[in-house]
Amino acid sequence: YPTFEVTAQVGGNLGDGPARLGMYKFDKMWNGAAAYTNGKYIVFYGGARDGWQWVTGYNFWAGYGPALSEIADAQGFIKSMQFQLGTDEVKDYPTFEVTAQVGG
């Protein structure tokens, strides 16, 4: 199970965003899916009733997450929470200059 990096929060309202960033390494199999941790947070599948979770311990619950049939892995769940992975393609938009206001 390869490590991956969470590089930025790009939307949403999930709290403690900066602590969720960093390198995630495989921790263990949990309820049929690979669980990963960055040393502060764990992303794991809590089972059919609880769904995907991204919390500070296996005994914590953040609400009903999506089912494994909806999101197949931890990386997909992280992206669904509007965080960017190091492997995501980031658009490189050209710079531009605003030179004057025209109208009111």
C-alpha positions as a Python dict, from the first residue, in 0.01 Angstrom:
ca = {
    (1, 'Y'): (0, 0, 0),
    (2, 'P'): (182, 311, -121),
    (3, 'T'): (208, 628, 86),
    (4, 'F'): (44, 943, -47),
    (5, 'E'): (50, 1311, 37),
    (6, 'V'): (-242, 1541, 117),
    (7, 'T'): (-120, 1882, 4),
    (8, 'A'): (-405, 2133, 42),
    (9, 'Q'): (-763, 2194, 149),
    (10, 'V'): (-932, 2342, -157),
    (11, 'G'): (-1286, 2386, -29),
    (12, 'G'): (-1543, 2256, 213),
    (13, 'N'): (-1567, 2329, 582),
    (14, 'L'): (-1386, 2036, 742),
    (15, 'G'): (-1209, 2160, 1054),
    (16, 'D'): (-841, 2134, 1147),
    (17, 'G'): (-737, 2140, 781),
    (18, 'P'): (-364, 2207, 835),
    (19, 'A'): (-330, 1907, 1070),
    (20, 'R'): (-487, 1683, 804),
    (21, 'L'): (-214, 1765, 552),
    (22, 'G'): (105, 1564, 508),
    (23, 'M'): (223, 1217, 417),
    (24, 'Y'): (-18, 931, 484),
    (25, 'K'): (115, 580, 528),
    (26, 'F'): (-68, 250, 546),
    (27, 'D'): (-168, 168, 904),
    (28, 'K'): (-377, -152, 879),
    (29, 'M'): (-672, -315, 709),
    (30, 'W'): (-996, -206, 875),
    (31, 'N'): (-1342, -330, 775),
    (32, 'G'): (-1219, -446, 436),
    (33, 'A'): (-1032, -130, 333),
    (34, 'A'): (-682, 6, 380),
    (35, 'A'): (-657, 262, 662),
    (36, 'Y'): (-394, 537, 649),
    (37, 'T'): (-249, 784, 900),
    (38, 'N'): (-33, 1095, 895),
    (39, 'G'): (45, 1053, 1265),
    (40, 'K'): (-234, 1290, 1370),
    (41, 'Y'): (-535, 1178, 1167),
    (42, 'I'): (-653, 837, 1049),
    (43, 'V'): (-872, 783, 745),
    (44, 'F'): (-1049, 448, 756),
    (45, 'Y'): (-1366, 270, 658),
    (46, 'G'): (-1589, 239, 963),
    (47, 'G'): (-1810, -33, 818),
    (48, 'A'): (-2145, -39, 640),
    (49, 'R'): (-2318, 158, 914),
    (50, 'D'): (-2060, 436, 969),
    (51, 'G'): (-1889, 465, 628),
    (52, 'W'): (-1562, 648, 571),
    (53, 'Q'): (-1418, 840, 865),
    (54, 'W'): (-1128, 1090, 895),
    (55, 'V'): (-1065, 1135, 1265),
    (56, 'T'): (-789, 1122, 1528),
    (57, 'G'): (-853, 764, 1641),
    (58, 'Y'): (-1029, 443, 1545),
    (59, 'N'): (-1271, 487, 1837),
    (60, 'F'): (-1389, 831, 1717),
    (61, 'W'): (-1685, 895, 1489),
    (62, 'A'): (-1743, 1199, 1265),
    (63, 'G'): (-2090, 1115, 1136),
    (64, 'Y'): (-2221, 891, 866),
    (65, 'G'): (-1961, 877, 589),
    (66, 'P'): (-2002, 742, 238),
    (67, 'A'): (-2018, 367, 183),
    (68, 'L'): (-1733, 162, 40),
    (69, 'S'): (-1954, 99, -265),
    (70, 'E'): (-1964, 479, -325),
    (71, 'I'): (-1598, 559, -259),
    (72, 'A'): (-1354, 271, -301),
    (73, 'D'): (-1049, 397, -109),
    (74, 'A'): (-909, 645, 140),
    (75, 'Q'): (-767, 869, -131),
    (76, 'G'): (-1107, 898, -297),
    (77, 'F'): (-1268, 987, 35),
    (78, 'I'): (-1007, 1255, 106),
    (79, 'K'): (-1066, 1408, -238),
    (80, 'S'): (-1443, 1401, -178),
    (81, 'M'): (-1381, 1610, 134),
    (82, 'Q'): (-1224, 1874, -94),
    (83, 'F'): (-859, 1809, -16),
    (84, 'Q'): (-592, 1783, -282),
    (85, 'L'): (-348, 1494, -317),
    (86, 'G'): (10, 1533, -429),
    (87, 'T'): (-74, 1329, -739),
    (88, 'D'): (-358, 1560, -849),
    (89, 'E'): (-308, 1766, -1162),
    (90, 'V'): (-306, 2131, -1064),
    (91, 'K'): (-400, 2371, -1342),
    (92, 'D'): (-135, 2630, -1421),
    (93, 'Y'): (-328, 2940, -1519),
    (94, 'P'): (-142, 3230, -1687),
    (95, 'T'): (-98, 3550, -1490),
    (96, 'F'): (-281, 3864, -1598),
    (97, 'E'): (-290, 4232, -1505),
    (98, 'V'): (-593, 4447, -1423),
    (99, 'T'): (-519, 4794, -1559),
    (100, 'A'): (-833, 5004, -1510),
    (101, 'Q'): (-1189, 5001, -1384),
    (102, 'V'): (-1437, 5060, -1663),
    (103, 'G'): (-1777, 5166, -1534),
    (104, 'G'): (-1941, 5145, -1194),
}
